[in-house]
């Protein structure tokens, strides 16, 4: 049963932690309750499940969110600054979608996907323009109507997930989006690699790392959340960053996959505290069998 937490992530995201929070929250640093943690960093933001929970429960002086996926960050920025214009587009899409037959819903999805992919050449991801707002609306529409809410791009940067055959989907949830927009005020959101987002992490901070997981087998390697991929060398880079930040007294938590033997991740984080949480497999591209999956939660406290 989900506990009412006020807001939910506005996009479904592979590896999203919304349903795992109940397990994760027991492992949060006690300094959060004591008010000793003043800054929060989440450098692999995705759907932001952890951020939304923490931002509603704890008071931080500043919050720094980032992700390398420029389409995702663009959408967050529109939710942050232009939520009412965004809602207008979303209501239009919802109305149109509801009015179509199932067959036409599918065509509408593919038209929207084609237009989204074509227009990416006109968007300057570094500088806000009017194009951001319809683009964010299209992104949310595609996320709600595509197969399994997966955001996957090919190397050319095209969104390539097929139609999800979800004919009665709720595309727009104004209440949730407006609340999220409020939560996002005074939050810094950047599109960048996790290393640069942690350049000047202060000591009284909490950092939650939720990177693309290390593959548990050769066939289970969904790591392509954005144009690039997340390779073993990136897992090594991340573990080096974790060790560096640890020296400054920052509280750190990291999620990753667990494998029983020759576990690369356990090796990289040797000396830290390991606990386990259990997720339900939902993404067919990263699963071999249905059921519960043991995942690693690593902390430096
Ligand atoms: C497991 S998902 C995060 C899920 C998130 N915690 C949630 O609840 O939805 C990993 C995220 O890392 C991002 N990412 C991949 N490579 C990155 C990099 N080098 N630096 C920062 N973010 C990266 C992906 O775009 C993706 O959104």
PDB file of N, CA and C in Angstrom, residues 163-239:
ATOM      1  N   UNK A 163       4.651   2.381 -28.700  1.00  0.00           N
ATOM      2  CA  UNK A 163       3.366   2.696 -28.051  1.00  0.00           C
ATOM      3  C   UNK A 163       3.060   1.662 -26.954  1.00  0.00           C
ATOM      4  N   UNK A 164       2.500   2.132 -25.839  1.00  0.00           N
ATOM      5  CA  UNK A 164       2.258   1.232 -24.709  1.00  0.00           C
ATOM      6  C   UNK A 164       0.881   0.604 -24.692  1.00  0.00           C
ATOM      7  N   UNK A 165       0.037   0.942 -25.638  1.00  0.00           N
ATOM      8  CA  UNK A 165      -1.340   0.407 -25.717  1.00  0.00           C
ATOM      9  C   UNK A 165      -2.121   0.719 -24.438  1.00  0.00           C
ATOM     10  N   UNK A 166      -1.783   1.841 -23.857  1.00  0.00           N
ATOM     11  CA  UNK A 166      -2.460   2.283 -22.645  1.00  0.00           C
ATOM     12  C   UNK A 166      -3.526   3.282 -23.097  1.00  0.00           C
ATOM     13  N   UNK A 167      -4.753   2.768 -23.326  1.00  0.00           N
ATOM     14  CA  UNK A 167      -5.757   3.580 -24.021  1.00  0.00           C
ATOM     15  C   UNK A 167      -6.513   4.536 -23.097  1.00  0.00           C
ATOM     16  N   UNK A 168      -6.450   4.265 -21.775  1.00  0.00           N
ATOM     17  CA  UNK A 168      -7.211   5.133 -20.850  1.00  0.00           C
ATOM     18  C   UNK A 168      -6.305   5.853 -19.869  1.00  0.00           C
ATOM     19  N   UNK A 169      -5.200   6.276 -20.344  1.00  0.00           N
ATOM     20  CA  UNK A 169      -4.194   6.797 -19.438  1.00  0.00           C
ATOM     21  C   UNK A 169      -4.483   8.235 -18.997  1.00  0.00           C
ATOM     22  N   UNK A 170      -4.111   8.540 -17.746  1.00  0.00           N
ATOM     23  CA  UNK A 170      -4.215   9.922 -17.270  1.00  0.00           C
ATOM     24  C   UNK A 170      -2.895  10.627 -17.620  1.00  0.00           C
ATOM     25  N   UNK A 171      -2.974  11.523 -18.590  1.00  0.00           N
ATOM     26  CA  UNK A 171      -1.765  12.215 -19.055  1.00  0.00           C
ATOM     27  C   UNK A 171      -1.452  13.401 -18.153  1.00  0.00           C
ATOM     28  N   UNK A 172      -2.501  14.055 -17.691  1.00  0.00           N
ATOM     29  CA  UNK A 172      -2.262  15.259 -16.914  1.00  0.00           C
ATOM     30  C   UNK A 172      -2.841  15.126 -15.505  1.00  0.00           C
ATOM     31  N   UNK A 173      -2.009  15.495 -14.535  1.00  0.00           N
ATOM     32  CA  UNK A 173      -2.442  15.539 -13.144  1.00  0.00           C
ATOM     33  C   UNK A 173      -2.031  16.921 -12.624  1.00  0.00           C
ATOM     34  N   UNK A 174      -2.932  17.884 -12.809  1.00  0.00           N
ATOM     35  CA  UNK A 174      -2.588  19.290 -12.507  1.00  0.00           C
ATOM     36  C   UNK A 174      -2.188  19.487 -11.060  1.00  0.00           C
ATOM     37  N   UNK A 175      -2.936  18.832 -10.186  1.00  0.00           N
ATOM     38  CA  UNK A 175      -2.680  19.003  -8.768  1.00  0.00           C
ATOM     39  C   UNK A 175      -1.245  18.606  -8.414  1.00  0.00           C
ATOM     40  N   UNK A 176      -0.865  17.433  -8.899  1.00  0.00           N
ATOM     41  CA  UNK A 176       0.487  16.934  -8.631  1.00  0.00           C
ATOM     42  C   UNK A 176       1.544  17.857  -9.236  1.00  0.00           C
ATOM     43  N   UNK A 177       1.322  18.246 -10.507  1.00  0.00           N
ATOM     44  CA  UNK A 177       2.329  19.085 -11.180  1.00  0.00           C
ATOM     45  C   UNK A 177       2.473  20.452 -10.503  1.00  0.00           C
ATOM     46  N   UNK A 178       1.370  21.009 -10.058  1.00  0.00           N
ATOM     47  CA  UNK A 178       1.450  22.328  -9.398  1.00  0.00           C
ATOM     48  C   UNK A 178       2.191  22.221  -8.073  1.00  0.00           C
ATOM     49  N   UNK A 179       1.909  21.153  -7.344  1.00  0.00           N
ATOM     50  CA  UNK A 179       2.615  20.978  -6.063  1.00  0.00           C
ATOM     51  C   UNK A 179       4.112  20.776  -6.317  1.00  0.00           C
ATOM     52  N   UNK A 180       4.424  19.995  -7.357  1.00  0.00           N
ATOM     53  CA  UNK A 180       5.834  19.754  -7.685  1.00  0.00           C
ATOM     54  C   UNK A 180       6.518  21.060  -8.046  1.00  0.00           C
ATOM     55  N   UNK A 181       5.823  21.865  -8.824  1.00  0.00           N
ATOM     56  CA  UNK A 181       6.396  23.142  -9.228  1.00  0.00           C
ATOM     57  C   UNK A 181       6.743  23.975  -7.985  1.00  0.00           C
ATOM     58  N   UNK A 182       5.867  23.954  -7.006  1.00  0.00           N
ATOM     59  CA  UNK A 182       6.124  24.699  -5.761  1.00  0.00           C
ATOM     60  C   UNK A 182       7.354  24.131  -5.051  1.00  0.00           C
ATOM     61  N   UNK A 183       7.418  22.814  -4.985  1.00  0.00           N
ATOM     62  CA  UNK A 183       8.564  22.182  -4.311  1.00  0.00           C
ATOM     63  C   UNK A 183       9.878  22.533  -5.019  1.00  0.00           C
ATOM     64  N   UNK A 184       9.780  22.700  -6.346  1.00  0.00           N
ATOM     65  CA  UNK A 184      11.004  22.943  -7.122  1.00  0.00           C
ATOM     66  C   UNK A 184      11.510  24.392  -7.066  1.00  0.00           C
ATOM     67  N   UNK A 185      10.691  25.276  -6.519  1.00  0.00           N
ATOM     68  CA  UNK A 185      11.154  26.667  -6.422  1.00  0.00           C
ATOM     69  C   UNK A 185      12.377  26.671  -5.493  1.00  0.00           C
ATOM     70  N   UNK A 186      13.367  27.457  -5.841  1.00  0.00           N
ATOM     71  CA  UNK A 186      14.619  27.541  -5.054  1.00  0.00           C
ATOM     72  C   UNK A 186      15.457  26.265  -5.052  1.00  0.00           C
ATOM     73  N   UNK A 187      15.150  25.364  -5.969  1.00  0.00           N
ATOM     74  CA  UNK A 187      15.991  24.171  -6.103  1.00  0.00           C
ATOM     75  C   UNK A 187      16.848  24.374  -7.340  1.00  0.00           C
ATOM     76  N   UNK A 188      18.109  23.976  -7.280  1.00  0.00           N
ATOM     77  CA  UNK A 188      18.960  24.130  -8.461  1.00  0.00           C
ATOM     78  C   UNK A 188      18.932  22.826  -9.265  1.00  0.00           C
ATOM     79  N   UNK A 189      18.603  22.931 -10.548  1.00  0.00           N
ATOM     80  CA  UNK A 189      18.529  21.728 -11.383  1.00  0.00           C
ATOM     81  C   UNK A 189      19.487  21.903 -12.553  1.00  0.00           C
ATOM     82  N   UNK A 190      20.409  20.979 -12.701  1.00  0.00           N
ATOM     83  CA  UNK A 190      21.389  21.123 -13.778  1.00  0.00           C
ATOM     84  C   UNK A 190      21.491  19.857 -14.612  1.00  0.00           C
ATOM     85  N   UNK A 191      21.903  20.061 -15.867  1.00  0.00           N
ATOM     86  CA  UNK A 191      22.152  18.921 -16.737  1.00  0.00           C
ATOM     87  C   UNK A 191      23.654  18.734 -16.783  1.00  0.00           C
ATOM     88  N   UNK A 192      24.144  17.742 -16.076  1.00  0.00           N
ATOM     89  CA  UNK A 192      25.591  17.519 -16.100  1.00  0.00           C
ATOM     90  C   UNK A 192      25.941  16.144 -15.560  1.00  0.00           C
ATOM     91  N   UNK A 193      27.178  15.795 -15.791  1.00  0.00           N
ATOM     92  CA  UNK A 193      27.703  14.533 -15.307  1.00  0.00           C
ATOM     93  C   UNK A 193      27.802  14.582 -13.771  1.00  0.00           C
ATOM     94  N   UNK A 194      27.637  13.422 -13.151  1.00  0.00           N
ATOM     95  CA  UNK A 194      27.599  13.369 -11.678  1.00  0.00           C
ATOM     96  C   UNK A 194      28.864  13.934 -11.031  1.00  0.00           C
ATOM     97  N   UNK A 195      30.015  13.822 -11.711  1.00  0.00           N
ATOM     98  CA  UNK A 195      31.261  14.298 -11.095  1.00  0.00           C
ATOM     99  C   UNK A 195      31.235  15.807 -10.923  1.00  0.00           C
ATOM    100  N   UNK A 196      30.816  16.525 -12.000  1.00  0.00           N
ATOM    101  CA  UNK A 196      30.815  17.987 -11.859  1.00  0.00           C
ATOM    102  C   UNK A 196      29.715  18.457 -10.908  1.00  0.00           C
ATOM    103  N   UNK A 197      28.616  17.701 -10.816  1.00  0.00           N
ATOM    104  CA  UNK A 197      27.574  18.169  -9.877  1.00  0.00           C
ATOM    105  C   UNK A 197      28.016  18.033  -8.430  1.00  0.00           C
ATOM    106  N   UNK A 198      29.049  17.234  -8.203  1.00  0.00           N
ATOM    107  CA  UNK A 198      29.512  17.061  -6.812  1.00  0.00           C
ATOM    108  C   UNK A 198      30.828  17.794  -6.572  1.00  0.00           C
ATOM    109  N   UNK A 199      31.130  18.753  -7.431  1.00  0.00           N
ATOM    110  CA  UNK A 199      32.389  19.506  -7.338  1.00  0.00           C
ATOM    111  C   UNK A 199      32.596  20.167  -5.984  1.00  0.00           C
ATOM    112  N   UNK A 200      31.544  20.846  -5.497  1.00  0.00           N
ATOM    113  CA  UNK A 200      31.762  21.506  -4.202  1.00  0.00           C
ATOM    114  C   UNK A 200      30.672  21.158  -3.192  1.00  0.00           C
ATOM    115  N   UNK A 201      30.586  19.867  -2.927  1.00  0.00           N
ATOM    116  CA  UNK A 201      29.637  19.386  -1.917  1.00  0.00           C
ATOM    117  C   UNK A 201      30.129  19.809  -0.528  1.00  0.00           C
ATOM    118  N   UNK A 202      29.242  20.376   0.237  1.00  0.00           N
ATOM    119  CA  UNK A 202      29.639  20.841   1.579  1.00  0.00           C
ATOM    120  C   UNK A 202      29.564  19.692   2.586  1.00  0.00           C
ATOM    121  N   UNK A 203      30.253  19.853   3.713  1.00  0.00           N
ATOM    122  CA  UNK A 203      30.372  18.718   4.643  1.00  0.00           C
ATOM    123  C   UNK A 203      29.034  18.355   5.307  1.00  0.00           C
ATOM    124  N   UNK A 204      28.176  19.333   5.601  1.00  0.00           N
ATOM    125  CA  UNK A 204      26.910  18.993   6.257  1.00  0.00           C
ATOM    126  C   UNK A 204      25.812  18.721   5.217  1.00  0.00           C
ATOM    127  N   UNK A 205      26.164  17.809   4.295  1.00  0.00           N
ATOM    128  CA  UNK A 205      25.239  17.464   3.198  1.00  0.00           C
ATOM    129  C   UNK A 205      24.905  15.986   3.239  1.00  0.00           C
ATOM    130  N   UNK A 206      23.829  15.679   2.529  1.00  0.00           N
ATOM    131  CA  UNK A 206      23.497  14.282   2.255  1.00  0.00           C
ATOM    132  C   UNK A 206      23.447  14.124   0.740  1.00  0.00           C
ATOM    133  N   UNK A 207      24.151  13.120   0.230  1.00  0.00           N
ATOM    134  CA  UNK A 207      24.147  12.872  -1.226  1.00  0.00           C
ATOM    135  C   UNK A 207      23.580  11.483  -1.468  1.00  0.00           C
ATOM    136  N   UNK A 208      22.576  11.419  -2.323  1.00  0.00           N
ATOM    137  CA  UNK A 208      22.032  10.108  -2.708  1.00  0.00           C
ATOM    138  C   UNK A 208      22.387   9.841  -4.170  1.00  0.00           C
ATOM    139  N   UNK A 209      23.105   8.761  -4.392  1.00  0.00           N
ATOM    140  CA  UNK A 209      23.510   8.366  -5.751  1.00  0.00           C
ATOM    141  C   UNK A 209      22.662   7.178  -6.197  1.00  0.00           C
ATOM    142  N   UNK A 210      21.984   7.346  -7.305  1.00  0.00           N
ATOM    143  CA  UNK A 210      21.216   6.220  -7.854  1.00  0.00           C
ATOM    144  C   UNK A 210      21.579   6.066  -9.335  1.00  0.00           C
ATOM    145  N   UNK A 211      22.781   5.576  -9.606  1.00  0.00           N
ATOM    146  CA  UNK A 211      23.261   5.516 -10.998  1.00  0.00           C
ATOM    147  C   UNK A 211      22.571   4.407 -11.787  1.00  0.00           C
ATOM    148  N   UNK A 212      22.746   4.409 -13.111  1.00  0.00           N
ATOM    149  CA  UNK A 212      22.342   3.217 -13.861  1.00  0.00           C
ATOM    150  C   UNK A 212      23.081   2.031 -13.246  1.00  0.00           C
ATOM    151  N   UNK A 213      22.361   0.940 -13.034  1.00  0.00           N
ATOM    152  CA  UNK A 213      22.951  -0.182 -12.311  1.00  0.00           C
ATOM    153  C   UNK A 213      23.978  -0.937 -13.147  1.00  0.00           C
ATOM    154  N   UNK A 214      24.918  -1.493 -12.433  1.00  0.00           N
ATOM    155  CA  UNK A 214      25.881  -2.383 -13.071  1.00  0.00           C
ATOM    156  C   UNK A 214      25.096  -3.621 -13.529  1.00  0.00           C
ATOM    157  N   UNK A 215      25.298  -4.079 -14.784  1.00  0.00           N
ATOM    158  CA  UNK A 215      24.480  -5.202 -15.276  1.00  0.00           C
ATOM    159  C   UNK A 215      24.672  -6.458 -14.435  1.00  0.00           C
ATOM    160  N   UNK A 216      23.555  -7.144 -14.138  1.00  0.00           N
ATOM    161  CA  UNK A 216      23.670  -8.368 -13.342  1.00  0.00           C
ATOM    162  C   UNK A 216      23.978  -9.590 -14.209  1.00  0.00           C
ATOM    163  N   UNK A 217      23.802  -9.426 -15.523  1.00  0.00           N
ATOM    164  CA  UNK A 217      24.183 -10.497 -16.437  1.00  0.00           C
ATOM    165  C   UNK A 217      24.403  -9.874 -17.802  1.00  0.00           C
ATOM    166  N   UNK A 218      24.938 -10.670 -18.709  1.00  0.00           N
ATOM    167  CA  UNK A 218      25.230 -10.120 -20.044  1.00  0.00           C
ATOM    168  C   UNK A 218      23.979  -9.687 -20.790  1.00  0.00           C
ATOM    169  N   UNK A 219      22.839 -10.336 -20.473  1.00  0.00           N
ATOM    170  CA  UNK A 219      21.614 -10.013 -21.205  1.00  0.00           C
ATOM    171  C   UNK A 219      20.800  -8.932 -20.501  1.00  0.00           C
ATOM    172  N   UNK A 220      21.169  -8.611 -19.272  1.00  0.00           N
ATOM    173  CA  UNK A 220      20.352  -7.664 -18.499  1.00  0.00           C
ATOM    174  C   UNK A 220      21.111  -6.355 -18.323  1.00  0.00           C
ATOM    175  N   UNK A 221      21.203  -5.572 -19.383  1.00  0.00           N
ATOM    176  CA  UNK A 221      22.011  -4.363 -19.229  1.00  0.00           C
ATOM    177  C   UNK A 221      21.316  -3.112 -19.725  1.00  0.00           C
ATOM    178  N   UNK A 222      20.209  -2.787 -19.085  1.00  0.00           N
ATOM    179  CA  UNK A 222      19.584  -1.508 -19.425  1.00  0.00           C
ATOM    180  C   UNK A 222      20.349  -0.394 -18.730  1.00  0.00           C
ATOM    181  N   UNK A 223      21.209   0.295 -19.474  1.00  0.00           N
ATOM    182  CA  UNK A 223      21.967   1.392 -18.867  1.00  0.00           C
ATOM    183  C   UNK A 223      21.834   2.645 -19.715  1.00  0.00           C
ATOM    184  N   UNK A 224      20.988   2.564 -20.787  1.00  0.00           N
ATOM    185  CA  UNK A 224      20.915   3.672 -21.734  1.00  0.00           C
ATOM    186  C   UNK A 224      19.734   4.601 -21.455  1.00  0.00           C
ATOM    187  N   UNK A 225      19.854   5.394 -20.404  1.00  0.00           N
ATOM    188  CA  UNK A 225      18.807   6.347 -20.034  1.00  0.00           C
ATOM    189  C   UNK A 225      18.896   7.594 -20.906  1.00  0.00           C
ATOM    190  N   UNK A 226      20.073   7.804 -21.458  1.00  0.00           N
ATOM    191  CA  UNK A 226      20.258   8.964 -22.317  1.00  0.00           C
ATOM    192  C   UNK A 226      21.176   8.524 -23.455  1.00  0.00           C
ATOM    193  N   UNK A 227      21.522   9.479 -24.338  1.00  0.00           N
ATOM    194  CA  UNK A 227      22.284   9.119 -25.537  1.00  0.00           C
ATOM    195  C   UNK A 227      23.492   8.239 -25.240  1.00  0.00           C
ATOM    196  N   UNK A 228      24.205   8.583 -24.177  1.00  0.00           N
ATOM    197  CA  UNK A 228      25.408   7.821 -23.843  1.00  0.00           C
ATOM    198  C   UNK A 228      25.059   6.569 -23.072  1.00  0.00           C
ATOM    199  N   UNK A 229      26.048   5.882 -22.605  1.00  0.00           N
ATOM    200  CA  UNK A 229      25.804   4.691 -21.811  1.00  0.00           C
ATOM    201  C   UNK A 229      26.567   4.818 -20.505  1.00  0.00           C
ATOM    202  N   UNK A 230      26.307   3.962 -19.576  1.00  0.00           N
ATOM    203  CA  UNK A 230      27.015   4.012 -18.301  1.00  0.00           C
ATOM    204  C   UNK A 230      27.836   2.731 -18.203  1.00  0.00           C
ATOM    205  N   UNK A 231      29.143   2.902 -18.363  1.00  0.00           N
ATOM    206  CA  UNK A 231      30.017   1.739 -18.472  1.00  0.00           C
ATOM    207  C   UNK A 231      30.685   1.421 -17.134  1.00  0.00           C
ATOM    208  N   UNK A 232      31.441   0.335 -17.144  1.00  0.00           N
ATOM    209  CA  UNK A 232      32.178  -0.040 -15.935  1.00  0.00           C
ATOM    210  C   UNK A 232      33.105   1.092 -15.479  1.00  0.00           C
ATOM    211  N   UNK A 233      33.730   1.753 -16.450  1.00  0.00           N
ATOM    212  CA  UNK A 233      34.637   2.861 -16.074  1.00  0.00           C
ATOM    213  C   UNK A 233      33.873   3.973 -15.334  1.00  0.00           C
ATOM    214  N   UNK A 234      32.599   4.139 -15.640  1.00  0.00           N
ATOM    215  CA  UNK A 234      31.795   5.147 -14.928  1.00  0.00           C
ATOM    216  C   UNK A 234      31.490   4.684 -13.499  1.00  0.00           C
ATOM    217  N   UNK A 235      31.268   3.371 -13.345  1.00  0.00           N
ATOM    218  CA  UNK A 235      31.048   2.844 -11.981  1.00  0.00           C
ATOM    219  C   UNK A 235      32.318   3.071 -11.151  1.00  0.00           C
ATOM    220  N   UNK A 236      33.475   2.926 -11.793  1.00  0.00           N
ATOM    221  CA  UNK A 236      34.748   3.127 -11.080  1.00  0.00           C
ATOM    222  C   UNK A 236      34.904   4.608 -10.722  1.00  0.00           C
ATOM    223  N   UNK A 237      34.589   5.477 -11.696  1.00  0.00           N
ATOM    224  CA  UNK A 237      34.656   6.927 -11.456  1.00  0.00           C
ATOM    225  C   UNK A 237      33.769   7.304 -10.268  1.00  0.00           C
ATOM    226  N   UNK A 238      32.587   6.691 -10.243  1.00  0.00           N
ATOM    227  CA  UNK A 238      31.631   7.002  -9.183  1.00  0.00           C
ATOM    228  C   UNK A 238      32.146   6.527  -7.827  1.00  0.00           C
ATOM    229  N   UNK A 239      32.728   5.349  -7.795  1.00  0.00           N
ATOM    230  CA  UNK A 239      33.233   4.847  -6.508  1.00  0.00           C
ATOM    231  C   UNK A 239      34.405   5.713  -6.032  1.00  0.00           C
TER     232      UNK A 239
END
